[in-house]
């Protein structure tokens, strides 16, 4: 690939992803599948679109054409690793995922089958509490309501955990409502707009889109399959909406300028590869340092500003991480920092196994609440910001325990008029 022109390299990568998407759609008889999703997002938006913007529209001359072609080559290697698990026949991956779900108790069908007002308001209370702590500890105060984008950019330091808890709680509450109340038609639209409005006050465009994407997948998998042409129309709508949000929040002034949002992913990754002589292979220390993410700075004042992927920013853009300015990177960048090309390939391979397990398990267990959540988050679109697989399972486990608590009220005697309550845990039945 390094010997061909840059234009042909982009075309070949795009054609590779397109053929993979067609074959995956035929395999699953469903255009919404892990390979199509990866083709559109990882390859289409974050590599090809971002690469075209970086090399032709906003060219910075920070690296050579060879460096750009090397980025495309590594993206192809990563995508190949992701595809390999889908080439095998059999259900052994589904069985593995079943054992995980069974062991954790996340395969309980009745977890969110029936709406419970008390539980719903507990979810809402979690949203409100997290958001109030964000306003207080982050320091933005009322700015989080009057100018959400500026608050998002300047007042998350030290309160990032509460920002994320707000997003996670909004998403979980929305899915719980969908699963237990089964809204359709105009009711589904109204509920989606309501929760999108809540997500708006986090200042994140992605959080708003997550609600709409979850609603789309709920409609597609649980109510009635959406036709290919309608999916294309909705995809176009979401794209325009995302770009419009950039204008609304003051990040850009036009739809054309909004497309430049994607430039950083290819540009920053290629800068990293072209200057790799300033780095060294970390052999897993880069990934290990990413665990700092789960330690709140307020409780651990010595927490570094550069860890995980931001170790790359530490060299490319010194001091920017502390200011909250960390340009996007392609998702395999940290794996390259740790283990080079081999890390890039295995990053794709491991993700491919996880995507296939979660997706095919859900197809066989469509009534399970957590199967739906994990299918979306692991296989199609990450709906919980900054949560990888293990922390997501842990969070789901805590939510599962909460949902399985049943408040039982009963009168001991009409004349006594006393009400006794106790909390019990539903037992799991295979």
Coordinates of C-alpha atoms in Angstrom, one line a residue:
X1 CA 0.0 0.0 0.0
X2 CA 2.9 2.4 0.6
X3 CA 3.9 2.2 -3.0
X4 CA 0.6 3.4 -4.4
X5 CA -0.8 7.0 -4.4
X6 CA -2.5 8.4 -1.4
X7 CA -5.8 8.7 -3.3
X8 CA -5.7 5.0 -4.3
X9 CA -4.9 4.0 -0.7
X10 CA -8.0 5.7 0.6
X11 CA -10.1 4.2 -2.2
X12 CA -8.7 0.6 -1.5
X13 CA -9.4 1.0 2.2
X14 CA -12.9 2.3 1.5
X15 CA -13.6 -0.5 -1.0
X16 CA -12.3 -3.1 1.5
X17 CA -14.7 -1.8 4.2
X18 CA -17.6 -1.6 1.8
X19 CA -17.2 -5.3 0.7
X20 CA -17.0 -6.4 4.3
X21 CA -20.2 -4.5 5.1
X22 CA -22.1 -6.1 2.2
X23 CA -21.0 -9.6 3.3
X24 CA -21.9 -8.9 6.9
X25 CA -25.3 -7.6 5.9
X26 CA -25.9 -10.8 3.9
X27 CA -24.6 -13.0 6.8
X28 CA -26.9 -11.4 9.4
X29 CA -29.7 -10.3 7.1
X30 CA -29.5 -7.0 9.0
X31 CA -27.7 -3.9 7.9
X32 CA -27.2 -2.9 11.6
X33 CA -24.3 -5.2 12.5
X34 CA -20.8 -4.9 14.1
X35 CA -18.9 -4.9 10.8
X36 CA -21.1 -2.3 9.1
X37 CA -20.9 -0.1 12.2
X38 CA -17.0 -0.4 12.2
X39 CA -16.9 0.2 8.5
X40 CA -18.9 3.5 8.8
X41 CA -17.3 4.8 11.9
X42 CA -13.8 3.5 12.4
X43 CA -12.9 3.3 8.7
X44 CA -15.3 5.8 7.0
X45 CA -15.5 8.7 9.4
X46 CA -12.4 8.5 11.6
X47 CA -9.9 7.3 9.0
X48 CA -11.0 8.1 5.4
X49 CA -13.0 11.3 6.0
X50 CA -10.6 12.5 8.6
X51 CA -7.7 11.6 6.4
X52 CA -9.1 13.5 3.4
X53 CA -9.6 16.6 5.5
X54 CA -6.2 16.4 7.1
X55 CA -4.3 15.8 3.8
X56 CA -6.3 17.8 1.2
X57 CA -8.5 20.4 2.9
X58 CA -6.6 21.5 6.0
X59 CA -3.1 20.3 5.0
X60 CA -0.5 21.2 7.7
X61 CA 2.6 19.7 6.1
X62 CA 3.4 18.2 9.5
X63 CA 4.1 14.8 7.9
X64 CA 4.8 13.2 4.6
X65 CA 2.6 11.3 2.2
X66 CA 4.4 8.1 3.3
X67 CA 3.4 8.8 6.9
X68 CA -0.3 9.2 5.8
X69 CA -0.2 6.0 3.8
X70 CA 1.3 4.2 6.8
X71 CA -1.7 5.3 8.9
X72 CA -4.0 3.9 6.3
X73 CA -2.1 0.6 6.2
X74 CA -2.3 0.3 10.0
X75 CA -6.0 1.1 9.9
X76 CA -6.4 -1.7 7.3
X77 CA -4.4 -4.1 9.6
X78 CA -6.6 -3.2 12.6
X79 CA -9.8 -3.7 10.5
X80 CA -8.5 -7.1 9.3
X81 CA -8.0 -8.2 12.9
X82 CA -11.6 -7.1 13.7
X83 CA -13.0 -9.2 10.7
X84 CA -11.2 -12.5 11.5
X85 CA -13.5 -13.6 14.4
X86 CA -16.5 -13.3 12.0
X87 CA -15.0 -15.8 9.6
X88 CA -15.4 -18.8 11.9
X89 CA -18.6 -20.8 12.0
X90 CA -20.3 -22.2 15.1
X91 CA -21.7 -20.7 18.3
X92 CA -18.8 -21.2 20.7
X93 CA -18.4 -17.4 21.1
X94 CA -22.1 -17.1 22.0
X95 CA -21.7 -19.9 24.6
X96 CA -18.8 -18.0 26.2
X97 CA -20.8 -14.9 26.4
X98 CA -23.8 -16.9 27.8
X99 CA -21.5 -18.2 30.6
X100 CA -20.4 -14.6 31.4
X101 CA -24.0 -13.4 31.5
X102 CA -25.1 -16.4 33.5
X103 CA -22.3 -16.1 36.0
X104 CA -23.0 -12.4 36.6
X105 CA -26.8 -12.8 36.6
X106 CA -27.1 -10.3 33.8
X107 CA -29.3 -12.7 31.8
X108 CA -32.4 -12.3 34.0
X109 CA -35.2 -11.6 31.7
X110 CA -37.4 -9.9 34.3
X111 CA -34.7 -7.3 35.3
X112 CA -36.5 -4.4 33.7
X113 CA -39.6 -6.1 32.2
X114 CA -42.1 -4.4 34.4
X115 CA -42.0 -0.6 35.0
X116 CA -41.5 0.4 38.6
X117 CA -42.1 4.1 39.5
X118 CA -39.8 3.9 42.6
X119 CA -36.9 2.5 40.6
X120 CA -37.5 5.1 37.8
X121 CA -37.3 7.9 40.2
X122 CA -34.2 6.4 41.8
X123 CA -32.6 6.6 38.4
X124 CA -33.7 10.2 38.0
X125 CA -32.3 11.0 41.5
X126 CA -29.0 9.6 40.4
X127 CA -29.0 11.9 37.3
X128 CA -29.9 15.0 39.5
X129 CA -27.3 14.1 42.2
X130 CA -24.5 13.6 39.7
X131 CA -25.3 16.7 37.8
X132 CA -25.5 18.9 41.0
X133 CA -22.1 17.5 42.0
X134 CA -20.8 18.4 38.6
X135 CA -22.0 21.9 38.9
X136 CA -20.6 22.3 42.4
X137 CA -17.2 20.5 42.1
X138 CA -16.5 21.5 38.5
X139 CA -17.0 25.1 39.4
X140 CA -19.2 26.0 36.4
X141 CA -22.3 26.6 38.4
X142 CA -25.2 28.0 36.5
X143 CA -23.0 28.1 33.4
X144 CA -23.8 24.4 32.8
X145 CA -27.4 25.5 32.1
X146 CA -26.8 28.9 30.3
X147 CA -23.8 28.0 28.2
X148 CA -23.3 24.2 28.3
X149 CA -20.5 24.1 25.7
X150 CA -18.3 26.6 27.6
X151 CA -18.9 24.8 30.8
X152 CA -18.1 21.5 29.2
X153 CA -14.8 22.9 27.9
X154 CA -13.7 24.7 31.0
X155 CA -15.3 23.2 34.1
X156 CA -14.8 19.5 34.1
X157 CA -11.4 19.4 35.7
X158 CA -11.7 17.5 39.0
X159 CA -15.3 16.6 38.3
X160 CA -15.0 14.4 35.3
X161 CA -16.4 11.4 37.1
X162 CA -19.6 13.3 37.9
X163 CA -19.9 14.4 34.3
X164 CA -19.6 10.8 33.2
X165 CA -22.0 9.6 35.9
X166 CA -24.6 12.1 34.6
X167 CA -24.2 10.7 31.1
X168 CA -24.3 7.1 32.2
X169 CA -27.3 7.7 34.4
X170 CA -29.3 9.5 31.7
X171 CA -28.6 6.6 29.2
X172 CA -29.5 3.9 31.7
X173 CA -32.7 5.7 32.8
X174 CA -33.7 6.1 29.1
X175 CA -33.2 2.4 28.3
X176 CA -35.0 1.3 31.5
X177 CA -38.0 3.4 30.5
X178 CA -38.0 2.0 26.9
X179 CA -37.7 -1.6 28.1
X180 CA -40.3 -1.4 30.8
X181 CA -42.9 1.0 29.2
X182 CA -42.5 -0.1 25.6
X183 CA -43.3 3.3 24.0
X184 CA -44.0 3.3 20.3
X185 CA -44.8 6.0 17.6
X186 CA -45.2 9.5 18.9
X187 CA -44.6 8.4 22.5
X188 CA -41.2 7.0 21.6
X189 CA -40.4 10.3 19.9
X190 CA -41.5 12.4 22.9
X191 CA -39.5 10.3 25.4
X192 CA -36.4 10.5 23.1
X193 CA -36.6 14.3 22.8
X194 CA -37.0 14.6 26.6
X195 CA -33.9 12.5 27.4
X196 CA -32.0 14.2 24.6
X197 CA -32.8 17.5 26.2
X198 CA -31.4 16.2 29.5
X199 CA -28.3 15.1 27.7
X200 CA -28.0 18.6 26.1
X201 CA -27.1 20.1 29.5
X202 CA -24.0 17.9 29.7
X203 CA -22.6 20.1 26.9
X204 CA -21.6 17.0 24.8
X205 CA -22.9 16.5 21.3
X206 CA -22.2 12.8 21.6
X207 CA -24.4 12.4 24.6
X208 CA -27.3 13.8 22.7
X209 CA -26.8 11.5 19.8
X210 CA -26.4 8.5 22.0
X211 CA -30.1 8.9 23.1
X212 CA -31.3 9.1 19.6
X213 CA -29.2 6.2 18.5
X214 CA -30.5 4.0 21.3
X215 CA -34.0 5.0 20.3
X216 CA -33.2 4.0 16.7
X217 CA -31.8 0.6 17.8
X218 CA -34.8 0.0 20.1
X219 CA -37.2 0.7 17.3
X220 CA -35.2 -1.5 14.9
X221 CA -34.6 -4.6 17.1
X222 CA -37.6 -4.5 19.5
X223 CA -40.6 -3.0 17.6
X224 CA -40.2 -3.2 13.8
X225 CA -37.2 -3.5 11.6
X226 CA -36.4 -0.3 9.8
X227 CA -35.9 -0.5 6.1
X228 CA -32.5 0.0 4.5
X229 CA -33.6 3.3 2.8
X230 CA -35.1 4.7 6.0
X231 CA -31.9 3.8 7.9
X232 CA -29.9 5.7 5.2
X233 CA -32.2 8.7 5.6
X234 CA -31.9 8.5 9.4
X235 CA -28.1 8.3 9.1
X236 CA -28.1 11.4 7.0
X237 CA -30.4 13.1 9.5
X238 CA -28.1 12.3 12.4
X239 CA -25.1 13.5 10.5
X240 CA -26.7 16.9 9.8
X241 CA -27.9 17.1 13.3
X242 CA -24.4 16.5 14.7
X243 CA -23.0 19.1 12.4
X244 CA -25.8 21.5 13.4
X245 CA -25.1 21.0 17.1
X246 CA -21.5 22.2 16.4
X247 CA -22.9 25.4 15.1
X248 CA -25.5 25.7 17.9
X249 CA -22.8 25.3 20.5
X250 CA -20.6 27.9 18.9
X251 CA -17.8 25.5 17.9
X252 CA -18.2 26.3 14.2
X253 CA -20.1 28.8 12.0
X254 CA -21.2 26.7 9.1
X255 CA -22.1 23.1 8.1
X256 CA -19.0 22.9 5.9
X257 CA -16.7 24.1 8.7
X258 CA -18.4 21.6 11.0
X259 CA -17.1 18.7 9.0
X260 CA -13.6 19.7 10.0
X261 CA -14.4 18.3 13.5
X262 CA -13.2 14.9 12.2
X263 CA -9.8 16.1 11.0
X264 CA -7.9 15.5 14.3
X265 CA -8.2 11.7 14.4
X266 CA -6.2 11.0 11.3
X267 CA -4.0 14.1 11.7
X268 CA -3.0 13.5 15.3
X269 CA -2.4 9.7 14.8
X270 CA -0.2 10.4 11.7
X271 CA 1.8 13.0 13.6
X272 CA 2.4 10.4 16.3
X273 CA 3.6 7.8 13.8
X274 CA 5.8 10.2 12.0
X275 CA 7.5 11.2 15.2
X276 CA 7.6 7.8 16.8
X277 CA 11.4 8.2 17.3
X278 CA 10.5 10.6 20.1
X279 CA 8.6 7.8 21.8
X280 CA 9.4 4.2 22.8
X281 CA 7.4 1.1 23.0
X282 CA 5.7 0.9 26.4
X283 CA 5.0 -2.9 26.4
X284 CA 1.7 -2.6 28.2
X285 CA 2.5 0.3 30.5
X286 CA 0.5 2.7 28.3
X287 CA -2.6 0.6 28.7
X288 CA -1.9 0.1 32.4
X289 CA -1.6 3.8 33.0
X290 CA -5.1 4.3 31.5
X291 CA -6.5 2.9 34.7
X292 CA -5.8 6.3 36.2
X293 CA -9.1 7.3 34.5
X294 CA -11.1 5.5 37.2
X295 CA -9.5 7.5 40.1
X296 CA -11.1 10.9 40.8
X297 CA -8.6 13.7 40.9
X298 CA -10.4 15.2 43.9
X299 CA -9.6 12.1 45.9
X300 CA -6.1 11.5 44.3
X301 CA -4.5 15.0 43.8
X302 CA -1.3 13.4 42.5
X303 CA -3.2 11.9 39.5
X304 CA -1.2 12.7 36.4
X305 CA -2.8 14.6 33.5
X306 CA -1.2 12.4 30.9
X307 CA -2.1 8.7 31.0
X308 CA -3.3 6.1 28.5
X309 CA -3.8 7.7 25.1
X310 CA -2.8 11.1 26.5
X311 CA 0.8 9.9 26.9
X312 CA 0.9 10.6 23.1
X313 CA -0.4 14.1 23.6
X314 CA 2.3 14.6 26.3
X315 CA 4.9 14.5 23.5
X316 CA 3.0 16.0 20.7
X317 CA 1.2 18.8 22.6
X318 CA 3.0 19.3 25.9
X319 CA 0.7 20.8 28.6
X320 CA -2.5 20.5 26.5
X321 CA -3.9 17.6 28.5
X322 CA -4.0 19.7 31.7
X323 CA -5.9 22.3 29.8
X324 CA -8.4 19.7 28.6
X325 CA -7.3 20.0 25.0
X326 CA -6.6 16.5 23.7
X327 CA -7.2 16.1 19.9
X328 CA -8.7 12.8 18.9
X329 CA -6.7 9.7 18.0
X330 CA -7.6 6.6 16.0
X331 CA -8.7 3.9 18.5
X332 CA -5.7 1.7 17.9
X333 CA -3.1 4.4 18.7
X334 CA -2.4 3.3 22.3
X335 CA -2.0 -0.3 21.1
X336 CA 0.7 0.8 18.7
X337 CA 2.4 2.8 21.5
X338 CA 2.5 -0.4 23.6
X339 CA 3.3 -3.1 21.0
X340 CA 3.7 -1.6 17.6
X341 CA 2.0 -3.2 14.5
X342 CA 1.3 -6.4 16.4
X343 CA -0.6 -4.4 19.0
X344 CA -2.7 -2.8 16.2
X345 CA -3.7 -6.2 14.8
X346 CA -4.5 -7.7 18.2
X347 CA -6.5 -4.6 19.2
X348 CA -8.7 -5.3 16.2
X349 CA -8.8 -9.0 16.8
X350 CA -9.9 -8.7 20.5
X351 CA -12.5 -6.1 19.6
X352 CA -13.8 -8.4 16.9
X353 CA -14.3 -11.3 19.3
X354 CA -16.1 -9.1 21.8
X355 CA -18.3 -7.5 19.1
X356 CA -19.4 -10.9 17.6
X357 CA -20.0 -12.4 21.1
X358 CA -22.3 -9.6 22.3
X359 CA -24.1 -9.2 19.0
X360 CA -24.9 -12.9 18.3
X361 CA -25.8 -13.5 22.0
X362 CA -28.4 -10.7 21.8
X363 CA -29.8 -12.1 18.5
X364 CA -30.6 -15.3 20.4
X365 CA -31.7 -13.6 23.6
X366 CA -33.7 -10.5 22.5
X367 CA -35.8 -10.3 25.7
X368 CA -32.8 -9.7 28.0
X369 CA -32.4 -6.1 29.1
X370 CA -28.6 -6.2 29.6
X371 CA -28.1 -8.2 26.4
X372 CA -29.6 -5.3 24.5
X373 CA -27.4 -2.8 26.4
X374 CA -24.1 -4.7 25.9
X375 CA -25.0 -5.5 22.2
X376 CA -25.2 -1.8 21.5
X377 CA -22.2 -0.7 23.6
X378 CA -19.8 -3.5 22.6
X379 CA -20.9 -4.2 19.1
X380 CA -22.4 -1.2 17.4
X381 CA -21.9 2.1 19.2
X382 CA -20.3 2.9 22.6
X383 CA -23.2 4.4 24.6
X384 CA -21.3 4.8 27.9
X385 CA -18.5 7.3 27.4
X386 CA -15.0 6.1 28.3
X387 CA -16.1 2.8 29.6
X388 CA -14.4 -0.3 28.1
X389 CA -15.7 -3.9 28.5
X390 CA -14.8 -4.8 32.1
X391 CA -16.0 -1.6 33.8
X392 CA -19.2 -1.7 31.7
X393 CA -19.9 -5.2 33.0
X394 CA -19.2 -4.1 36.6
X395 CA -21.6 -1.1 36.2
X396 CA -24.3 -3.3 34.7
X397 CA -23.8 -5.7 37.6
X398 CA -24.5 -3.0 40.1
X399 CA -27.6 -1.8 38.1
X400 CA -28.7 -5.4 37.9
X401 CA -28.6 -5.8 41.7
X402 CA -30.6 -2.6 42.1
X403 CA -33.2 -3.7 39.6
X404 CA -33.6 -7.1 41.2
X405 CA -34.5 -5.5 44.5
X406 CA -38.3 -5.8 44.8
X407 CA -40.2 -3.7 47.3
X408 CA -43.0 -5.8 48.6
X409 CA -45.7 -4.1 50.6
X410 CA -48.5 -5.9 52.3
X411 CA -51.0 -5.4 55.0
X412 CA -50.8 -7.7 58.0
X413 CA -54.4 -7.1 58.9
X414 CA -57.1 -4.6 57.8
X415 CA -58.0 -3.7 61.3
X416 CA -54.4 -3.3 62.2
X417 CA -53.8 -1.1 59.2
X418 CA -50.1 -1.6 59.5
X419 CA -47.9 -2.1 56.4
X420 CA -44.9 -4.3 56.4
X421 CA -42.2 -4.0 53.8
X422 CA -39.3 -6.1 53.0
X423 CA -36.7 -6.3 50.2
X424 CA -36.0 -9.5 48.5
X425 CA -33.9 -10.5 45.5
X426 CA -35.5 -12.3 42.5
X427 CA -33.9 -15.6 41.8
X428 CA -32.5 -16.3 38.5
X429 CA -34.0 -19.1 36.5
X430 CA -32.1 -20.6 33.5

